[in-house]
Tab-separated table of C-alpha atoms in Angstrom:
chain	number	residue	atom	x	y	z
J	30	MET	CA	-23.145	3.257	-13.475
J	31	SER	CA	-22.211	-0.180	-12.319
J	32	ARG	CA	-20.223	-0.503	-9.147
J	33	ARG	CA	-17.729	-3.340	-9.094
J	34	SER	CA	-15.462	-4.077	-6.217
J	35	TYR	CA	-13.888	-7.100	-4.546
J	36	SER	CA	-15.988	-6.501	-1.464
J	37	LYS	CA	-17.798	-3.827	0.528
J	38	HIS	CA	-14.638	-3.362	2.560
J	39	ILE	CA	-12.357	-2.196	-0.228
J	40	PRO	CA	-12.833	1.192	-1.848
J	41	ASP	CA	-13.741	0.905	-5.491
J	42	PHE	CA	-11.533	3.094	-7.663
J	43	ARG	CA	-14.211	3.398	-10.347
J	44	LEU	CA	-16.787	4.652	-7.864
J	45	ILE	CA	-14.256	7.006	-6.315
J	46	SER	CA	-13.537	8.389	-9.773
J	47	HIS	CA	-17.268	8.749	-10.488
J	48	TYR	CA	-17.773	10.905	-7.393
J	49	ALA	CA	-14.632	12.904	-8.144
J	50	GLU	CA	-15.619	13.694	-11.736
J	51	ASN	CA	-19.358	14.205	-11.325
J	52	GLY	CA	-19.882	15.446	-7.776
J	53	LYS	CA	-21.026	19.001	-7.155
J	54	SER	CA	-20.420	20.309	-3.676
J	55	ALA	CA	-18.424	22.982	-1.910
J	56	VAL	CA	-15.628	20.484	-1.318
J	57	HIS	CA	-15.563	19.494	-4.997
J	58	SER	CA	-15.099	23.102	-5.994
J	59	MET	CA	-12.351	23.650	-3.423
J	60	ASN	CA	-8.909	24.112	-4.959
J	61	ALA	CA	-6.933	20.854	-5.126
J	62	TRP	CA	-3.796	22.474	-3.658
J	63	THR	CA	-5.875	23.564	-0.659
J	64	LYS	CA	-7.105	20.008	-0.153
J	65	ILE	CA	-3.566	18.582	-0.389
J	66	ALA	CA	-2.312	21.130	2.150
J	67	LEU	CA	-5.240	20.327	4.439
J	68	LEU	CA	-4.472	16.604	4.161
J	69	ALA	CA	-0.913	17.311	5.316
J	70	CYS	CA	-2.302	19.349	8.241
J	71	VAL	CA	-4.824	16.652	9.217
J	72	LEU	CA	-2.061	14.035	9.073
J	73	ALA	CA	0.261	16.170	11.173
J	74	LEU	CA	-2.499	16.922	13.691
J	75	ALA	CA	-3.464	13.244	13.953
J	76	ILE	CA	0.148	12.422	14.771
J	77	VAL	CA	0.782	15.273	17.174
J	78	LEU	CA	-2.510	15.551	19.098
J	79	GLY	CA	-2.358	13.470	22.264
J	80	GLU	CA	-5.665	14.281	23.961
J	81	ILE	CA	-8.541	11.995	23.146
J	82	LEU	CA	-11.122	14.808	23.078
J	83	LEU	CA	-9.097	16.769	20.556
J	84	LEU	CA	-8.632	13.654	18.441
J	85	LEU	CA	-12.377	13.069	18.566
J	86	LEU	CA	-12.920	16.674	17.454
J	87	LEU	CA	-10.477	16.200	14.575
J	88	TYR	CA	-12.282	13.050	13.499
J	89	LEU	CA	-15.697	14.763	13.661
J	90	LEU	CA	-14.386	17.632	11.549
J	91	THR	CA	-13.156	15.256	8.837
J	92	LEU	CA	-16.459	13.413	8.981
J	93	ALA	CA	-18.321	16.735	8.607
J	94	LEU	CA	-16.229	17.479	5.521
J	95	PHE	CA	-17.189	14.081	4.098
J	96	VAL	CA	-20.878	14.895	4.685
J	97	ILE	CA	-20.559	18.384	3.195
J	98	ALA	CA	-19.019	16.784	0.101
J	99	ARG	CA	-22.241	14.728	-0.253
J	100	LEU	CA	-20.327	11.469	-0.221
J	101	PRO	CA	-21.982	8.211	0.872
J	102	LEU	CA	-21.553	7.568	4.595
J	103	ARG	CA	-22.846	4.000	4.258
J	104	LEU	CA	-19.952	3.116	1.988
J	105	LEU	CA	-17.512	4.884	4.259
J	106	VAL	CA	-18.523	2.640	7.149
J	107	GLY	CA	-17.750	-0.418	5.020
J	108	TRP	CA	-14.443	1.078	3.903
J	109	TYR	CA	-13.455	1.630	7.521
J	110	SER	CA	-13.096	-2.152	7.883
J	111	LEU	CA	-9.463	-2.325	6.791
J	112	PRO	CA	-8.115	0.543	8.920
J	113	VAL	CA	-10.125	-0.692	11.909
J	114	PHE	CA	-8.791	-4.211	11.329
J	115	PHE	CA	-5.205	-2.939	11.184
J	116	VAL	CA	-5.565	-0.849	14.337
J	117	VAL	CA	-7.222	-3.678	16.279
J	118	THR	CA	-4.590	-6.174	15.096
J	119	LEU	CA	-1.856	-3.945	16.463
J	120	ALA	CA	-3.733	-2.930	19.596
J	121	LEU	CA	-4.410	-6.569	20.490
J	122	PHE	CA	-0.705	-6.948	21.140
J	123	PHE	CA	-0.622	-3.872	23.351
J	124	ILE	CA	-4.037	-3.687	25.020
J	125	PHE	CA	-3.265	-6.587	27.362
J	126	THR	CA	0.250	-5.544	28.256
J	127	GLU	CA	-0.138	-1.785	28.627
J	128	PRO	CA	0.565	-0.714	32.234
J	129	GLY	CA	-2.474	0.937	33.890
J	130	HIS	CA	-5.501	0.395	36.120
J	131	GLU	CA	-7.189	-2.955	35.700
J	132	LEU	CA	-10.615	-2.832	34.003
J	133	VAL	CA	-11.299	-6.483	33.199
J	134	SER	CA	-9.343	-9.629	33.966
J	135	PHE	CA	-9.938	-13.250	33.040
J	136	SER	CA	-8.104	-16.510	32.559
J	137	LEU	CA	-7.512	-17.873	29.081
J	138	LEU	CA	-5.873	-21.291	28.726
J	139	GLY	CA	-4.323	-20.830	32.145
J	140	ILE	CA	-2.958	-17.379	31.342
J	141	HIS	CA	-4.135	-14.430	33.433
J	142	VAL	CA	-5.250	-11.724	30.985
J	143	VAL	CA	-5.767	-8.130	32.110
J	144	ILE	CA	-7.265	-5.256	30.150
J	145	THR	CA	-6.193	-1.883	31.530
J	146	ASP	CA	-7.622	1.612	31.126
J	147	ALA	CA	-4.388	2.710	29.441
J	148	GLY	CA	-4.698	-0.165	26.966
J	149	VAL	CA	-8.260	0.813	26.036
J	150	LEU	CA	-7.273	4.486	25.783
J	151	LEU	CA	-4.388	3.557	23.482
J	152	LEU	CA	-6.773	1.623	21.252
J	153	ALA	CA	-9.221	4.545	21.157
J	154	LYS	CA	-6.511	7.070	20.291
J	155	LEU	CA	-5.013	4.909	17.543
J	156	MET	CA	-8.487	4.337	16.128
J	157	LEU	CA	-9.463	8.035	16.084
J	158	ARG	CA	-6.152	9.046	14.503
J	159	ALA	CA	-6.471	6.405	11.792
J	160	LEU	CA	-10.119	7.152	11.012
J	161	ALA	CA	-9.591	10.922	10.894
J	162	VAL	CA	-6.866	10.605	8.245
J	163	VAL	CA	-8.665	7.877	6.291
J	164	THR	CA	-11.886	9.910	6.191
J	165	PHE	CA	-10.097	13.031	4.955
J	166	SER	CA	-8.018	11.037	2.484
J	167	LEU	CA	-11.089	9.399	0.973
J	168	ALA	CA	-12.884	12.750	0.881
J	169	LEU	CA	-9.900	14.184	-0.998
J	170	VAL	CA	-9.701	11.474	-3.653
J	171	MET	CA	-13.490	11.422	-4.049
J	172	THR	CA	-13.696	15.176	-4.680
J	173	THR	CA	-10.607	15.829	-6.810
J	174	ARG	CA	-10.731	15.401	-10.572
J	175	PHE	CA	-8.100	13.314	-12.362
J	176	GLN	CA	-6.960	16.370	-14.297
J	177	ASN	CA	-6.062	18.115	-11.031
J	178	ILE	CA	-4.402	15.002	-9.604
J	179	MET	CA	-2.368	14.838	-12.801
J	180	THR	CA	-1.216	18.447	-12.474
J	181	ILE	CA	-0.283	18.061	-8.806
J	182	THR	CA	1.565	14.786	-9.425
J	183	SER	CA	3.519	16.296	-12.318
J	184	ARG	CA	4.593	19.219	-10.140
J	185	LEU	CA	5.430	17.279	-6.964
J	186	LEU	CA	7.114	14.100	-8.213
J	187	PRO	CA	10.228	13.637	-10.371
J	188	ARG	CA	9.284	13.009	-13.988
J	189	PRO	CA	9.914	9.219	-14.196
J	190	LEU	CA	7.954	8.685	-11.011
J	191	ALA	CA	5.152	11.029	-12.099
J	192	ASN	CA	4.874	9.273	-15.473
J	193	ILE	CA	4.620	5.817	-13.898
J	194	PHE	CA	2.148	7.164	-11.330
J	195	LEU	CA	-0.130	8.701	-13.949
J	196	LEU	CA	-0.024	5.683	-16.236
J	197	SER	CA	-0.666	3.252	-13.396
J	198	TYR	CA	-3.587	5.376	-12.156
J	199	ARG	CA	-5.232	4.864	-15.548
J	200	PHE	CA	-4.317	1.171	-15.745
J	201	THR	CA	-5.679	0.490	-12.260
J	202	PHE	CA	-9.260	0.573	-13.550
J	203	GLU	CA	-8.484	-2.065	-16.181
J	204	THR	CA	-6.550	-4.411	-13.938
J	205	THR	CA	-9.037	-4.115	-11.090
J	206	ASP	CA	-11.818	-5.080	-13.483
J	207	GLU	CA	-9.740	-7.942	-14.847
J	208	VAL	CA	-8.958	-9.374	-11.412
J	209	SER	CA	-12.622	-8.882	-10.411
J	210	ASP	CA	-13.693	-10.819	-13.515
J	211	VAL	CA	-11.401	-13.706	-12.635
J	212	LEU	CA	-12.643	-13.742	-9.039
J	213	ASP	CA	-16.275	-13.623	-10.249
J	214	ALA	CA	-15.567	-16.552	-12.576
J	215	MET	CA	-13.995	-18.485	-9.716
J	216	HIS	CA	-16.939	-17.787	-7.387
J	217	SER	CA	-19.474	-18.704	-10.080
J	218	ARG	CA	-17.839	-22.140	-10.309
J	219	SER	CA	-18.193	-22.592	-6.541
J	220	GLY	CA	-14.551	-21.815	-5.982
J	221	SER	CA	-13.474	-19.935	-2.926
J	222	LEU	CA	-10.363	-18.180	-1.758
J	223	ALA	CA	-10.509	-19.998	1.582
J	224	ARG	CA	-10.369	-23.359	-0.099
J	225	GLY	CA	-7.814	-22.026	-2.523
J	226	ILE	CA	-5.156	-21.707	0.161
J	227	ALA	CA	-4.960	-25.386	0.876
J	228	ARG	CA	-5.736	-26.910	-2.478
J	229	GLN	CA	-5.711	-24.337	-5.190
J	230	THR	CA	-2.467	-22.430	-4.803
J	231	GLY	CA	-1.728	-23.261	-8.416
J	232	ILE	CA	-4.954	-21.625	-9.520
J	233	PHE	CA	-4.057	-18.567	-7.473
J	234	ALA	CA	-0.731	-18.428	-9.202
J	235	GLY	CA	-2.476	-18.878	-12.557
J	236	ILE	CA	-4.785	-15.935	-11.822
J	237	PHE	CA	-1.984	-13.654	-10.706
J	238	GLY	CA	0.479	-14.956	-13.300
J	239	LEU	CA	-1.983	-14.309	-16.102
J	240	GLY	CA	-2.577	-10.879	-14.604
J	241	PHE	CA	1.133	-10.093	-14.857
J	242	ILE	CA	1.458	-11.521	-18.377
J	243	HIS	CA	-1.538	-9.510	-19.581
J	244	ALA	CA	-0.049	-6.493	-17.852
J	245	PHE	CA	3.257	-6.895	-19.674
J	246	GLU	CA	1.560	-7.442	-23.029
J	247	ARG	CA	-0.709	-4.462	-22.558
J	248	GLY	CA	2.237	-2.382	-21.360
J	249	GLU	CA	4.178	-3.221	-24.526
J	250	ARG	CA	1.213	-2.309	-26.740
J	251	ILE	CA	0.686	0.972	-24.923
J	252	ALA	CA	4.388	1.806	-25.153
J	253	LYS	CA	4.305	1.270	-28.929
J	254	ALA	CA	1.190	3.439	-29.220
J	255	MET	CA	2.782	6.177	-27.114
J	256	GLU	CA	5.965	6.135	-29.181
J	257	ALA	CA	3.920	6.182	-32.407
J	258	ARG	CA	2.191	9.324	-31.158
J	259	GLY	CA	5.532	10.968	-30.444
J	260	PHE	CA	5.646	10.621	-26.657
J	261	SER	CA	8.492	12.855	-25.509
J	262	GLY	CA	8.750	11.709	-21.915
J	263	LYS	CA	6.158	14.064	-20.466
J	264	PHE	CA	2.402	13.805	-20.505
J	265	PRO	CA	0.653	16.920	-21.783
J	266	GLU	CA	-1.335	18.786	-19.153
J	267	HIS	CA	-4.851	19.733	-20.140
J	268	GLY	CA	-6.068	22.791	-18.342
J	269	SER	CA	-4.283	24.434	-15.477
J	270	LEU	CA	-4.732	24.347	-11.776
J	271	THR	CA	-5.224	27.823	-10.376
J	272	ARG	CA	-3.849	29.052	-7.079
J	273	PRO	CA	-5.959	28.627	-3.960
J	274	SER	CA	-8.466	31.355	-3.207
J	275	VAL	CA	-8.117	33.736	-0.262
J	276	GLY	CA	-10.531	31.513	1.671
J	277	GLY	CA	-8.354	28.497	0.819
J	278	TYR	CA	-5.223	30.238	2.079
J	279	ALA	CA	-7.093	31.241	5.239
J	280	LEU	CA	-8.256	27.665	5.836
J	281	VAL	CA	-4.778	26.227	5.384
J	282	THR	CA	-3.264	28.940	7.584
J	283	LEU	CA	-5.808	28.159	10.302
J	284	ALA	CA	-4.986	24.435	10.091
J	285	ALA	CA	-1.256	25.184	10.169
J	286	VAL	CA	-1.693	27.393	13.251
J	287	CYS	CA	-3.660	24.598	14.945
J	288	PHE	CA	-0.804	22.230	14.141
J	289	ALA	CA	1.798	24.649	15.493
J	290	ILE	CA	-0.154	25.028	18.744
J	291	ALA	CA	-0.611	21.260	19.011
J	292	LEU	CA	3.105	20.730	18.410
J	293	TYR	CA	4.033	23.304	21.043
J	294	THR	CA	1.648	21.940	23.669
J	295	ARG	CA	2.671	18.350	22.983
J	296	TYR	CA	6.418	18.778	23.148
J	297	PHE	CA	7.070	22.052	24.978
J	298	ASP	CA	4.260	23.274	27.238
J	299	SER	CA	1.342	20.943	27.928
J	300	SER	CA	-0.176	23.392	30.474
J	301	LEU	CA	-1.739	25.297	27.546
J	302	LEU	CA	-4.356	22.577	27.232
J	303	GLY	CA	-5.686	23.107	30.732
J	304	GLY	CA	-7.953	20.335	31.873
J	305	LEU	CA	-8.394	18.559	28.529
E	1	MET	CA	2.809	-9.395	2.706
E	2	ALA	CA	5.196	-8.062	5.259
E	3	HIS	CA	4.661	-4.399	5.476
E	4	VAL	CA	4.034	-2.109	8.397
E	5	HIS	CA	0.373	-2.689	9.012
E	6	LEU	CA	-0.047	0.496	10.940
E	7	GLU	CA	-2.257	3.445	10.326
E	8	ASP	CA	-1.416	7.104	10.763
E	9	GLY	CA	-0.694	8.240	14.290
E	10	ALA	CA	0.984	5.042	15.436
E	11	PHE	CA	4.479	6.549	15.101
E	12	SER	CA	5.582	9.864	16.558
E	13	LEU	CA	6.260	12.784	14.218
E	14	PHE	CA	10.009	12.335	14.610
E	15	TRP	CA	9.977	8.739	13.398
E	16	VAL	CA	7.548	9.494	10.581
E	17	ILE	CA	10.026	12.117	9.348
E	18	VAL	CA	13.025	9.786	9.800
E	19	TRP	CA	11.543	6.839	7.865
E	20	THR	CA	10.153	9.140	5.171
E	21	ALA	CA	13.557	10.798	4.732
E	22	ILE	CA	15.345	7.440	4.439
E	23	ALA	CA	12.785	6.188	1.915
E	24	LEU	CA	13.057	9.409	-0.111
E	25	CYS	CA	16.850	9.041	-0.246
E	26	LEU	CA	16.556	5.469	-1.494
E	27	ILE	CA	13.960	6.435	-4.099
E	28	TRP	CA	16.077	9.401	-5.181
E	29	ILE	CA	19.015	7.029	-5.720
E	30	ALA	CA	16.792	4.747	-7.819
E	31	VAL	CA	15.496	7.676	-9.922
E	32	TYR	CA	19.042	9.052	-10.331
E	33	VAL	CA	20.503	5.708	-11.406
E	34	LEU	CA	17.636	5.056	-13.831
E	35	GLY	CA	17.976	8.553	-15.283
E	36	ARG	CA	21.755	8.322	-15.585
E	37	ARG	CA	21.648	5.023	-17.394
E	38	GLU	CA	18.795	6.329	-19.536
E	39	SER	CA	17.322	2.912	-18.974
E	40	LEU	CA	13.757	4.026	-18.294
E	41	THR	CA	12.459	3.609	-21.824
E	42	THR	CA	8.800	4.116	-22.717
E	43	ARG	CA	8.375	0.331	-22.795
E	44	LYS	CA	9.844	-0.123	-19.324
E	45	MET	CA	7.775	2.746	-17.997
E	46	ALA	CA	4.553	1.275	-19.370
E	47	ILE	CA	5.427	-2.169	-18.009
E	48	ALA	CA	6.278	-0.688	-14.612
E	49	ALA	CA	2.924	1.118	-14.582
E	50	MET	CA	1.110	-2.105	-15.434
E	51	CYS	CA	3.031	-3.911	-12.671
E	52	VAL	CA	1.888	-1.233	-10.227
E	53	ALA	CA	-1.711	-1.620	-11.367
E	54	VAL	CA	-1.653	-5.422	-11.083
E	55	GLY	CA	0.311	-5.327	-7.833
E	56	PHE	CA	-2.179	-2.874	-6.375
E	57	ALA	CA	-5.171	-4.925	-7.581
E	58	ILE	CA	-3.735	-8.111	-6.048
E	59	PHE	CA	-2.765	-6.203	-2.904
E	60	GLN	CA	-6.426	-5.410	-2.261
E	61	ILE	CA	-7.571	-9.040	-2.235
E	62	GLU	CA	-7.929	-10.321	1.299
E	63	VAL	CA	-7.416	-14.074	1.405
E	64	PRO	CA	-9.219	-15.657	4.366
E	65	ILE	CA	-7.041	-17.995	6.450
E	66	PRO	CA	-8.428	-20.168	9.243
E	67	PHE	CA	-7.139	-19.151	12.728
E	68	ILE	CA	-5.210	-16.202	11.324
E	69	GLY	CA	-8.011	-14.133	9.855
E	70	ALA	CA	-6.994	-12.813	6.482
E	71	ILE	CA	-3.817	-12.100	4.655
E	72	HIS	CA	-3.079	-10.257	1.483
E	73	MET	CA	-0.245	-10.593	-0.951
E	74	ASN	CA	1.640	-7.753	-2.551
E	75	LEU	CA	4.049	-9.952	-4.522
E	76	THR	CA	6.844	-7.414	-4.200
E	77	PRO	CA	9.635	-10.019	-4.533
E	78	LEU	CA	7.983	-11.027	-7.805
E	79	ILE	CA	7.890	-7.413	-8.991
E	80	GLY	CA	11.603	-7.223	-8.137
E	81	ILE	CA	12.338	-10.393	-10.115
E	82	LEU	CA	10.366	-9.162	-13.135
E	83	VAL	CA	11.403	-5.503	-13.399
E	84	GLY	CA	14.539	-5.264	-11.250
E	85	PRO	CA	15.247	-3.278	-8.100
E	86	GLY	CA	15.429	0.153	-9.779
E	87	ILE	CA	12.025	0.241	-11.424
E	88	GLY	CA	10.667	-2.065	-8.716
E	89	SER	CA	11.435	0.523	-6.063
E	90	LEU	CA	9.391	3.131	-7.958
E	91	CYS	CA	6.573	0.585	-8.314
E	92	VAL	CA	6.369	-0.133	-4.574
E	93	LEU	CA	6.370	3.560	-3.701
E	94	ILE	CA	3.413	4.180	-6.011
E	95	ILE	CA	1.561	1.114	-4.703
E	96	ASN	CA	2.028	2.496	-1.185
E	97	ILE	CA	0.743	5.937	-2.243
E	98	PHE	CA	-2.371	4.384	-3.840
E	99	SER	CA	-2.917	2.247	-0.761
E	100	ALA	CA	-2.611	5.209	1.593
E	101	ALA	CA	-5.144	7.134	-0.493
E	102	ILE	CA	-7.799	4.516	0.246
E	103	GLY	CA	-6.864	3.864	3.872
E	104	HIS	CA	-4.846	0.691	3.347
E	105	GLY	CA	-1.892	1.879	5.431
E	106	GLY	CA	-1.312	5.456	6.450
E	107	TRP	CA	0.190	8.393	4.563
E	108	GLY	CA	2.755	8.748	7.319
E	109	MET	CA	3.634	5.074	6.937
E	110	ILE	CA	4.533	5.352	3.249
E	111	GLY	CA	8.187	5.859	4.167
E	112	ALA	CA	8.410	2.874	6.495
E	113	ASN	CA	6.403	0.671	4.117
E	114	THR	CA	8.559	1.685	1.162
E	115	ILE	CA	11.738	0.757	3.052
E	116	VAL	CA	10.288	-2.667	3.888
E	117	ASN	CA	9.100	-3.220	0.310
E	118	LEU	CA	12.455	-2.066	-1.090
E	119	ILE	CA	14.108	-4.840	0.911
E	120	GLU	CA	11.690	-7.337	-0.657
E	121	VAL	CA	12.158	-6.026	-4.197
E	122	THR	CA	15.953	-5.848	-4.015
E	123	MET	CA	16.447	-9.162	-2.253
E	124	GLY	CA	13.894	-10.853	-4.493
E	125	PHE	CA	15.789	-9.744	-7.608
E	126	TYR	CA	19.333	-10.556	-6.487
E	127	LEU	CA	18.495	-13.818	-4.732
E	128	TYR	CA	16.553	-15.076	-7.742
E	129	LYS	CA	19.436	-14.128	-10.008
E	130	PHE	CA	21.882	-15.863	-7.657
E	131	CYS	CA	19.767	-19.033	-7.560
E	132	ARG	CA	19.383	-19.105	-11.337
E	133	THR	CA	22.889	-18.171	-12.437
E	134	THR	CA	25.174	-19.337	-9.618
E	135	ILE	CA	23.399	-22.280	-7.997
E	136	LYS	CA	21.573	-23.047	-11.251
E	137	LEU	CA	18.271	-24.005	-9.662
E	138	GLY	CA	14.996	-24.303	-11.581
E	139	ARG	CA	12.580	-21.399	-11.767
E	140	PHE	CA	10.173	-22.619	-9.092
E	141	PRO	CA	12.772	-23.271	-6.361
E	142	SER	CA	14.569	-20.049	-7.300
E	143	GLY	CA	11.367	-17.984	-7.045
E	144	PHE	CA	10.276	-19.766	-3.877
E	145	GLY	CA	13.695	-19.426	-2.246
E	146	ALA	CA	14.142	-15.775	-3.203
E	147	ALA	CA	10.649	-14.869	-1.956
E	148	THR	CA	11.185	-16.844	1.275
E	149	ILE	CA	14.391	-15.082	2.258
E	150	ALA	CA	13.124	-11.677	1.075
E	151	LEU	CA	9.841	-11.958	3.008
E	152	ILE	CA	11.439	-13.277	6.201
E	153	THR	CA	14.006	-10.478	6.112
E	154	SER	CA	11.345	-7.853	5.537
E	155	ALA	CA	9.193	-9.275	8.351
E	156	PHE	CA	12.114	-8.701	10.710
E	157	ALA	CA	12.656	-5.258	9.184
E	158	VAL	CA	9.081	-4.463	10.239
E	159	VAL	CA	9.881	-5.655	13.771
E	160	ALA	CA	12.998	-3.479	13.818
E	161	ILE	CA	11.194	-0.389	12.510
E	162	VAL	CA	8.313	-0.658	14.988
E	163	THR	CA	10.616	-1.494	17.912
E	164	ILE	CA	12.935	1.413	17.173
E	165	SER	CA	10.040	3.840	16.653
E	166	GLY	CA	7.799	2.587	19.455
E	167	ILE	CA	4.045	3.031	19.436
E	168	GLN	CA	2.998	6.568	20.234
E	169	ASP	CA	1.342	7.044	23.666
E	170	SER	CA	2.235	3.503	24.713
E	171	ALA	CA	4.071	3.204	28.014
E	172	GLN	CA	5.722	-0.015	26.935
E	173	GLY	CA	9.451	-0.087	26.484
E	174	ALA	CA	11.413	-1.378	23.523
E	175	GLU	CA	11.689	-4.841	25.082
E	176	ASP	CA	7.903	-5.276	25.411
E	177	THR	CA	7.328	-3.854	21.943
E	178	LEU	CA	9.933	-6.228	20.520
E	179	ARG	CA	8.227	-9.199	22.189
E	180	ASN	CA	4.824	-8.184	20.823
E	181	MET	CA	6.149	-7.532	17.352
E	182	LEU	CA	8.069	-10.807	17.204
E	183	LEU	CA	4.780	-12.611	17.751
E	184	LEU	CA	3.277	-10.645	14.867
E	185	ALA	CA	6.342	-11.376	12.710
E	186	ALA	CA	6.039	-15.098	13.458
E	187	VAL	CA	2.419	-15.066	12.232
E	188	ASN	CA	3.529	-13.069	9.188
E	189	VAL	CA	6.337	-15.468	8.326
E	190	VAL	CA	4.018	-18.491	8.550
E	191	ALA	CA	1.258	-16.836	6.523
E	192	ALA	CA	3.800	-15.735	3.898
E	193	VAL	CA	4.281	-19.364	2.857
E	194	ILE	CA	1.387	-18.843	0.434
E	195	GLU	CA	3.040	-15.834	-1.159
E	196	ARG	CA	6.325	-17.718	-1.501
E	197	VAL	CA	4.673	-20.672	-3.236
E	198	VAL	CA	2.638	-18.356	-5.464
E	199	THR	CA	5.808	-16.430	-6.395
E	200	GLY	CA	7.558	-19.677	-7.361
E	201	TYR	CA	4.571	-20.820	-9.391
E	202	ILE	CA	4.165	-17.497	-11.195
E	203	VAL	CA	7.834	-17.284	-12.162
E	204	SER	CA	7.665	-20.845	-13.398
E	205	PHE	CA	4.409	-20.127	-15.247
E	206	ILE	CA	5.755	-16.989	-16.931
E	207	GLY	CA	8.926	-18.887	-17.805
E	208	ARG	CA	6.876	-21.432	-19.720
E	209	VAL	CA	4.376	-19.058	-21.334
E	210	ARG	CA	6.418	-15.894	-21.957
E	211	PRO	CA	10.089	-16.517	-21.063
E	212	ASP	CA	11.014	-13.275	-22.813
E	213	LEU	CA	9.306	-11.362	-20.005
E	214	LEU	CA	11.841	-12.645	-17.498
E	215	PRO	CA	15.181	-10.824	-17.032
E	216	ASP	CA	17.975	-11.045	-19.609
E	217	TYR	CA	19.919	-13.755	-17.782
E	218	GLU	CA	16.839	-15.964	-18.177
E	219	ARG	CA	16.931	-15.941	-21.971
E	220	GLY	CA	16.456	-19.435	-23.356
E	221	GLY	CA	13.533	-20.382	-21.183
E	222	GLU	CA	14.943	-23.765	-20.308
E	223	ARG	CA	16.924	-25.106	-17.431
E	224	GLU	CA	20.625	-25.621	-17.715
E	225	SER	CA	20.101	-29.335	-18.311
E	226	GLY	CA	18.204	-28.462	-21.455
E	227	LYS	CA	15.056	-30.189	-20.246
E	228	PRO	CA	11.903	-28.079	-20.253
E	229	GLU	CA	10.588	-27.295	-16.787
E	230	LYS	CA	7.878	-29.495	-15.399
E	231	GLU	CA	4.436	-27.983	-15.738
E	232	ALA	CA	4.060	-26.009	-12.543
E	233	ILE	CA	0.406	-25.118	-12.766
E	234	PRO	CA	-1.635	-28.074	-13.847
E	235	GLY	CA	-4.380	-27.156	-16.210
E	236	VAL	CA	-3.371	-23.548	-16.682
């Protein structure tokens, strides 16, 4: 299978789909509802947990799940680039101004810059929270088959939204390939995006404009095909998604209890954590 | 362009719930209005889905900029101009869900990001319509102007959302957060020049190649003076 992506830093939908459809691991066989519920718990825990050790534990647990699912860690490291970039971009504005004990200080263009322990701790916490959720989220999409995503989407979202979601999920592969082709063609002619900003904005617009025109044309063709096949406003569901197993319920209950404890200790009684 | 570039855990649980609830209300209104008018035909649905797919594909391209690092475009004002605020609002929500799934913005930030993108989509649509029908500008200046105002407004919406919410575990007050975020917004507004120009070019390009794809009030494909628009994208 060929792997095509804009760069090593952006998850490739086709590869994600390949792992989701063909992978065989304990996480792949886990019920999709269980994984969705666990994602909600991981998200809630990442938001509510305030202690760095507990956040580190949460991150390690999500990483362990990724490993158990036999997903490629090397790719994950590359895919961390965007979340890390976003966290650092934000933290840069706070790390130097956060009140706390001075760790490092220097002068930059006549401005006295101070990095405090609280600033570094804030960066570390934001990073662990982001990476924990990203790791679990990627593990979820890389271990859940499209058929199950389709069932869950149809049940959770209102019909118009679910229909657009499901159609766009399928179209994403096509459009990603199309944009990749255009970028490949540009690179093969010694073009570059960096140069494009100053001198080739028109070409950019041409690439994206053509993308939209092709999208509209393809959309019209697909709509005609759907109507010709008697589309009634709802996509047929193939197969059914069973209820979670007892083990799945137990896992979700455990995660929910952890969240409830974290919520209580964070907002009502922090003495429960002891010395953490 | 201007969306809340924060990952999960940056906002407290309370603010995640607040922004998500507001976004859900706005999306519910859009779904209700579309359903009531029975205006979401199969054709519109397929086009909206394709817009999501293209918008998401473009959203993933990081464009390197000297001294700034990299920016990416989401062309939400353009999506608003092309499909309108109703369907456009559904498109941006789905783009944000896809993005969260691959770590490009957090799951908890979908609400805040959707609110910001809704501002872009809605303002993009109405400002473009205003420029074309009331001021009677050409397609390029209309697209450029609509995207400019929409993106600047949304950049300040980001500042407002982050300042109101505060960054979790940060000891800084609203004043410090506002100062930091204004700096970020200033960078965003400058970098968004590219997206504004690209929006103007694309609208102009589509107007020449497939004018029927533009909204109803655009029918005719020519400016009010009757002269065809100047070729906006040389060689394309």
